[in-house]
Tab-separated table of C-alpha atoms in Angstrom:
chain	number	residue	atom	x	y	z
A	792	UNK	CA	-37.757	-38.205	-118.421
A	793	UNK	CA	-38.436	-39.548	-122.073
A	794	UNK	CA	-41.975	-40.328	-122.887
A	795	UNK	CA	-43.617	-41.869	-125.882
A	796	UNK	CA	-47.416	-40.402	-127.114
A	797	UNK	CA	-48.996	-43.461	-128.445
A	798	UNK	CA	-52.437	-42.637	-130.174
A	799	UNK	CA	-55.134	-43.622	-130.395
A	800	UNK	CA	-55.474	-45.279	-126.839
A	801	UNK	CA	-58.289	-47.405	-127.901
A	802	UNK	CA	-60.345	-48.093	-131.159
A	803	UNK	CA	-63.143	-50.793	-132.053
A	804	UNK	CA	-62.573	-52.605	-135.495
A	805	UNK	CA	-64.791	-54.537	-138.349
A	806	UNK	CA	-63.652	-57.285	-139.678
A	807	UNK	CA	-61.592	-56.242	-142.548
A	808	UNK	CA	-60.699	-52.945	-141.443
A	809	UNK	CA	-57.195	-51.136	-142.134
A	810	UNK	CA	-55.967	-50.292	-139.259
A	811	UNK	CA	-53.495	-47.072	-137.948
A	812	UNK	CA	-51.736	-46.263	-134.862
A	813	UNK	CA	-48.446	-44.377	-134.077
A	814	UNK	CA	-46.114	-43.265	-131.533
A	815	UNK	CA	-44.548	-39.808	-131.011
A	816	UNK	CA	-41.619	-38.732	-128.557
A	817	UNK	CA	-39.808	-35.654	-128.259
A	818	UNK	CA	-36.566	-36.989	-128.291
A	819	UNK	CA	-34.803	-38.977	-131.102
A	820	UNK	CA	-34.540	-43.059	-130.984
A	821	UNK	CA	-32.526	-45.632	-132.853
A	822	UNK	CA	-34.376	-48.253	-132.644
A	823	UNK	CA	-37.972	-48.537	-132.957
A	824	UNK	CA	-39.900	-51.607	-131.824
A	825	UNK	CA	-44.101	-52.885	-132.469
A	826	UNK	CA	-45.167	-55.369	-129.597
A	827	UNK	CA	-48.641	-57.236	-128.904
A	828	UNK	CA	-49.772	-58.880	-125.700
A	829	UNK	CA	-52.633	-60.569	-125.114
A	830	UNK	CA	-54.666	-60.718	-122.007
A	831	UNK	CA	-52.972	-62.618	-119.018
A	832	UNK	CA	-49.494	-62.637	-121.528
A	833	UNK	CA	-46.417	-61.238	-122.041
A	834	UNK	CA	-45.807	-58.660	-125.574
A	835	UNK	CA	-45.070	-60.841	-128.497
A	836	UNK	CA	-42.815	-58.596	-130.770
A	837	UNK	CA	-44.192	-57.800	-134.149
A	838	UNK	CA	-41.773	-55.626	-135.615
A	839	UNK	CA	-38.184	-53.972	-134.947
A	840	UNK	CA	-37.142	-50.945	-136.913
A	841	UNK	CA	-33.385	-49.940	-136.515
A	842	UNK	CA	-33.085	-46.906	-139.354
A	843	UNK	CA	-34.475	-43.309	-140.307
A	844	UNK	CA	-37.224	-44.276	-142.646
A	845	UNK	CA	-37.332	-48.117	-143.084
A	846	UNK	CA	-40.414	-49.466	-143.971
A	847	UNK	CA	-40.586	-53.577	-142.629
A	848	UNK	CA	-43.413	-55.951	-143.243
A	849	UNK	CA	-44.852	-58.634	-140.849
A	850	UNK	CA	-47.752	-60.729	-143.133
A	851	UNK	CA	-50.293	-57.732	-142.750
A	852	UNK	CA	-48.339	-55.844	-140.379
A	853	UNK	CA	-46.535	-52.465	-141.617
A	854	UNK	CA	-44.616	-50.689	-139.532
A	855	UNK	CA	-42.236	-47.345	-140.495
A	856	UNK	CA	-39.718	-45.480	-138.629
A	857	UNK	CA	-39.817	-41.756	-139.088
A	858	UNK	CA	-37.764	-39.637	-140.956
A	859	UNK	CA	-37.259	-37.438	-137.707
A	860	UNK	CA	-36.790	-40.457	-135.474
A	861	UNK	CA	-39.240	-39.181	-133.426
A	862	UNK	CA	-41.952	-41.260	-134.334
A	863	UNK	CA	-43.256	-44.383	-135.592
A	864	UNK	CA	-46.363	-46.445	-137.256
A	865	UNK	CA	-47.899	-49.433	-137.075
A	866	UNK	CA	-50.468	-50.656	-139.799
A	867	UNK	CA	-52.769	-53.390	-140.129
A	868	UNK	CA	-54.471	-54.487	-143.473
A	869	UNK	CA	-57.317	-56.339	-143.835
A	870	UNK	CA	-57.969	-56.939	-139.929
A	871	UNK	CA	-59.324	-59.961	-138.352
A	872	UNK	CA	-60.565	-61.070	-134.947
A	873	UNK	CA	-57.523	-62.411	-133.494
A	874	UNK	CA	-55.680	-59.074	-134.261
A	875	UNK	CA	-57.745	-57.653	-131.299
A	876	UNK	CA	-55.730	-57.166	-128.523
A	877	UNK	CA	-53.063	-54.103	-126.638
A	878	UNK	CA	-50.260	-53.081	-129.069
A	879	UNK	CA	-47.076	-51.313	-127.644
A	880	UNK	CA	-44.552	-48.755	-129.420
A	881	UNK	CA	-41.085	-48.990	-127.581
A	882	UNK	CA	-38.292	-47.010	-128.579
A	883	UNK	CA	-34.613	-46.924	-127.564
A	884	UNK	CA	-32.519	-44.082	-127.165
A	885	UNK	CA	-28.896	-44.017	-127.911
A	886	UNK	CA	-26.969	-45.181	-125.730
A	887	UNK	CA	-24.123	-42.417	-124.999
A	888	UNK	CA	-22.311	-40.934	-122.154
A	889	UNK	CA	-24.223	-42.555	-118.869
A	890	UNK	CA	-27.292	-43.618	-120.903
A	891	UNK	CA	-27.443	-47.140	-121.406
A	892	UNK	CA	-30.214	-46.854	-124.112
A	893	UNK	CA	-33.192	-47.734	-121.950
A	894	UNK	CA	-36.327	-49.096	-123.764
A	895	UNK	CA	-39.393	-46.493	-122.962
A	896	UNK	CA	-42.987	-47.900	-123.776
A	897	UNK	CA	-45.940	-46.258	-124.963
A	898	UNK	CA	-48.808	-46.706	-122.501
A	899	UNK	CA	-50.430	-48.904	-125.473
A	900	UNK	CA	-53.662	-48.659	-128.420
A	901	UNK	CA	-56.395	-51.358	-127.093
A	902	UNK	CA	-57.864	-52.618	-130.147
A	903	UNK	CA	-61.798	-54.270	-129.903
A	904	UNK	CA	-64.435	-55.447	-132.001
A	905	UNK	CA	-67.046	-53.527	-132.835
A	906	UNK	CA	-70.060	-54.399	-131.219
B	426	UNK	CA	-36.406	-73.105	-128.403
B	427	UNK	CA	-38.023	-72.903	-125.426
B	428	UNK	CA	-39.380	-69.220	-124.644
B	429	UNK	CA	-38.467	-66.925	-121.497
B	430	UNK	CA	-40.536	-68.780	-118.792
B	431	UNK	CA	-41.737	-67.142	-115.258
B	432	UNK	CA	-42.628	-68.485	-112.155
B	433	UNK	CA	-44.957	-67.975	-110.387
B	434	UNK	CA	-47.777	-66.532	-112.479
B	435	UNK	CA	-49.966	-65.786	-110.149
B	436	UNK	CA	-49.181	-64.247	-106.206
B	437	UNK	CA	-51.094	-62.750	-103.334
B	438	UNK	CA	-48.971	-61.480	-100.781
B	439	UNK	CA	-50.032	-58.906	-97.623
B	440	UNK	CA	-48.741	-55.335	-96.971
B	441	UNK	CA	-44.525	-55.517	-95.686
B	442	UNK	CA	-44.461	-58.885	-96.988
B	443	UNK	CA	-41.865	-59.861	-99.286
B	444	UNK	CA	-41.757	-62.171	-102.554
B	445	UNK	CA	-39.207	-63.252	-104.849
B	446	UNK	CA	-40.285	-63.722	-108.572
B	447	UNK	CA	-38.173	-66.125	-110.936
B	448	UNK	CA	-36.820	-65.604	-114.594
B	449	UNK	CA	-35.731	-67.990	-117.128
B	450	UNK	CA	-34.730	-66.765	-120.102
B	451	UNK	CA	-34.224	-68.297	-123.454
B	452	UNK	CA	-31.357	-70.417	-123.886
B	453	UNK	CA	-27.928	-68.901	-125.000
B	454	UNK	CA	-29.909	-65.197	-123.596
B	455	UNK	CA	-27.706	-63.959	-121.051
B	456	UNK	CA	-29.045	-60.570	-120.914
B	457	UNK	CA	-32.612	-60.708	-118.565
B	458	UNK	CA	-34.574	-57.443	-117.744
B	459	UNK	CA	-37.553	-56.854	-115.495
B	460	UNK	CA	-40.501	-54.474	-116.122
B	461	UNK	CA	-43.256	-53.684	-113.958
B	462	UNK	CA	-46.882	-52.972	-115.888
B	463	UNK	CA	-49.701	-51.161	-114.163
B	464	UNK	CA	-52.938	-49.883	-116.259
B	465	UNK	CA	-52.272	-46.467	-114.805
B	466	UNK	CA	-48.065	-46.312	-115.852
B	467	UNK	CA	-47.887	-48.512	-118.362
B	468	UNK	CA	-44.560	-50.820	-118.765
B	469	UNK	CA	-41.279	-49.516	-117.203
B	470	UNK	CA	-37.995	-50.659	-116.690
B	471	UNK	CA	-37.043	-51.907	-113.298
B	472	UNK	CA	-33.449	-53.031	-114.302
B	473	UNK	CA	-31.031	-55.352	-116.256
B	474	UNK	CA	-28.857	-57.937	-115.567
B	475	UNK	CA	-25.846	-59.725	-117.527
B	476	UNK	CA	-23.002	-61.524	-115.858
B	477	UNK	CA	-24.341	-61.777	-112.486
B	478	UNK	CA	-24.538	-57.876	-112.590
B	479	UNK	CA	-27.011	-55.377	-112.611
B	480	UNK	CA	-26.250	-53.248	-115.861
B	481	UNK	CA	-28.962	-50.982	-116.079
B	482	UNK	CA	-31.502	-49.618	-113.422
B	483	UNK	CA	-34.943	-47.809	-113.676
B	484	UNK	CA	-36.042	-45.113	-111.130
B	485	UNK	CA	-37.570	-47.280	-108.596
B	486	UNK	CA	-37.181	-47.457	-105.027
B	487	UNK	CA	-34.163	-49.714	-103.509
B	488	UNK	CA	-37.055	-51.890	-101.892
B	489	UNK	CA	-36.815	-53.690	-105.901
B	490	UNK	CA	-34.168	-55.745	-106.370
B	491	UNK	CA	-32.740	-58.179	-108.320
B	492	UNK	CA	-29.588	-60.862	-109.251
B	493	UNK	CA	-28.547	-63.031	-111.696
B	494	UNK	CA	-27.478	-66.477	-111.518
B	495	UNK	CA	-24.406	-68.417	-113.954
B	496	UNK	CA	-26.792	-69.942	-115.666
B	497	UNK	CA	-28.710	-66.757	-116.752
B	498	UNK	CA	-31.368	-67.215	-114.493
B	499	UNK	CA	-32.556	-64.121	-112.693
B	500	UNK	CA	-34.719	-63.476	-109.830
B	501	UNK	CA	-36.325	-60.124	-108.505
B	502	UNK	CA	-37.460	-59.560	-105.077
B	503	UNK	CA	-39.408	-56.772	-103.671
B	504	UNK	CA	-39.432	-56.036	-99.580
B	505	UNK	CA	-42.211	-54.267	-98.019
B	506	UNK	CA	-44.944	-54.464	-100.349
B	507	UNK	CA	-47.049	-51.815	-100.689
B	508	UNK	CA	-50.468	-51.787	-102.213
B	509	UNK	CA	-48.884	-49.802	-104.990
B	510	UNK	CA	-46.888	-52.562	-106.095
B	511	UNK	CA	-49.586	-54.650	-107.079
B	512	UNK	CA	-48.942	-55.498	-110.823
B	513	UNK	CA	-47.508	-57.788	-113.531
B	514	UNK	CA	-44.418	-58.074	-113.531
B	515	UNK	CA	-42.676	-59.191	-117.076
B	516	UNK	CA	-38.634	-60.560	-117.477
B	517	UNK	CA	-37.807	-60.373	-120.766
B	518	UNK	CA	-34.553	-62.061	-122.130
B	519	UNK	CA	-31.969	-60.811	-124.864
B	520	UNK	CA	-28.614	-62.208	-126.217
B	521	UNK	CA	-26.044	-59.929	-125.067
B	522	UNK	CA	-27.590	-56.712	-124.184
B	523	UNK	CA	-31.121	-54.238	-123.713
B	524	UNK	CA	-29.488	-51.819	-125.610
B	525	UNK	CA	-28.744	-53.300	-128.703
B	526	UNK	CA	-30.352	-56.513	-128.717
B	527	UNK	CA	-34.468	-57.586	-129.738
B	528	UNK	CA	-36.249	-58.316	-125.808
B	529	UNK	CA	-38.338	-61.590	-125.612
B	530	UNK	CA	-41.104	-61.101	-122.951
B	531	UNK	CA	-42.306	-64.102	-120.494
B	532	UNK	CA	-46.127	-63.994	-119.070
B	533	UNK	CA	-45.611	-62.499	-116.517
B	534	UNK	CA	-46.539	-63.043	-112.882
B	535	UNK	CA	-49.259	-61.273	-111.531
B	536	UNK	CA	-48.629	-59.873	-108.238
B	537	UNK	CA	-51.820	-58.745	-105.918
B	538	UNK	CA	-50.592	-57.387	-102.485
B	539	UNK	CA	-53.734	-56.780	-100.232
């Protein structure tokens, strides 16, 4: 079945920090989506990205959606301590023939503070 | 507007129990979905509802399953628990459809079968 490669699985950030994570698949999506959840929550979504290399803003939030539609980025500027938490990449296939264009999750990038 | 709300949040249920779980989604939402979230799998799709129908299923056993209610309001129910099925589970809402539309998550209810 479809899988997404989100990487890094976990980093540790200073206050301040840019921040970089991504999410790689081998098939194509149309949509790409940027979620956050905090412990004992539901994801909040951040971002949604519906076209082949648009660039979208959030406050310090940057997300793009590949050329190839095969992957995606998240960036943070400037991070602070509430940014720490699990961010998700989800991405939606087309929806064609029998496919009903199923969101598929990356297994999430755990951001910390560094001790 | 009030977000997707889930009830319970928190279970404990024994081995070849079963438990129902309860979705609200936003108002005017009539698509809900349901995603189970384990540290080892991540988030995957169980299945979607709109209209009182299941649109859209993931690749889980038949022991999962689901309806929908007029009013949007969806419950899932799992028979036979298994220790394996110990996780949160999340509904998330959307206007018209999964496919096309942006998903709004609840928090979840955290199921712990023993």
């Amino acid at each position: 079945g479809q899988q997404l490669n989100q990487s890094p699985q976990s980093m540790f950030i200073q206050e301040g920090e840019d921040v970089s994570m991504n999410c790689t698949s081998s098939s194509i999506f149309n949509t790409w989506l940027w979620y956050k959840q905090d412990p004992g929550e539901g994801p909040v979504l951040l971002i949604a990205l519906y076209k082949a290399g648009e660039l979208t803003s959030n406050g310090r939030l940057t997300a793009q959606f590949g050329i190839t539609r095969k992957d995606s980025f998240l960036n943070i500027s400037a991070s602070i301590p509430s940014d720490v938490g699990i961010y998700f990449c989800a991405g939606r296939s087309p929806a064609y023939g029998g496919s009903q264009g199923n969101l598929i999750f990356g297994k999430g990038t755990k951001l910390s503070v560094k001790p | 507007k009030a977000g997707v709300t889930q009830t319970p949040r928190y279970l404990i249920k024994t081995r070849g129990q079963q438990v129902t779980l309860s979705c609200s989604p936003i108002s005017g939402h009539r698509s809900v979905s349901w995603y189970q979230q384990t540290p080892g799998q991540g988030l995957q799709f169980l299945f979607e509802y709109f209209s009182e129908t299941q649109r859209n299923k993931g690749n889980f056993p038949g022991r999962f399953s689901g309806r929908q209610f007029s009013n949007s309001r969806s419950e899932m129910n799992v028979s036979t628990l298994e220790l394996g099925d110990s996780a949160l589970y999340l509904c998330a809402s959307s206007l018209l459809s999964v496919s096309t539309d942006t998903q709004y998550f609840g928090p979840g209810t955290r199921l712990t079968v023993l």
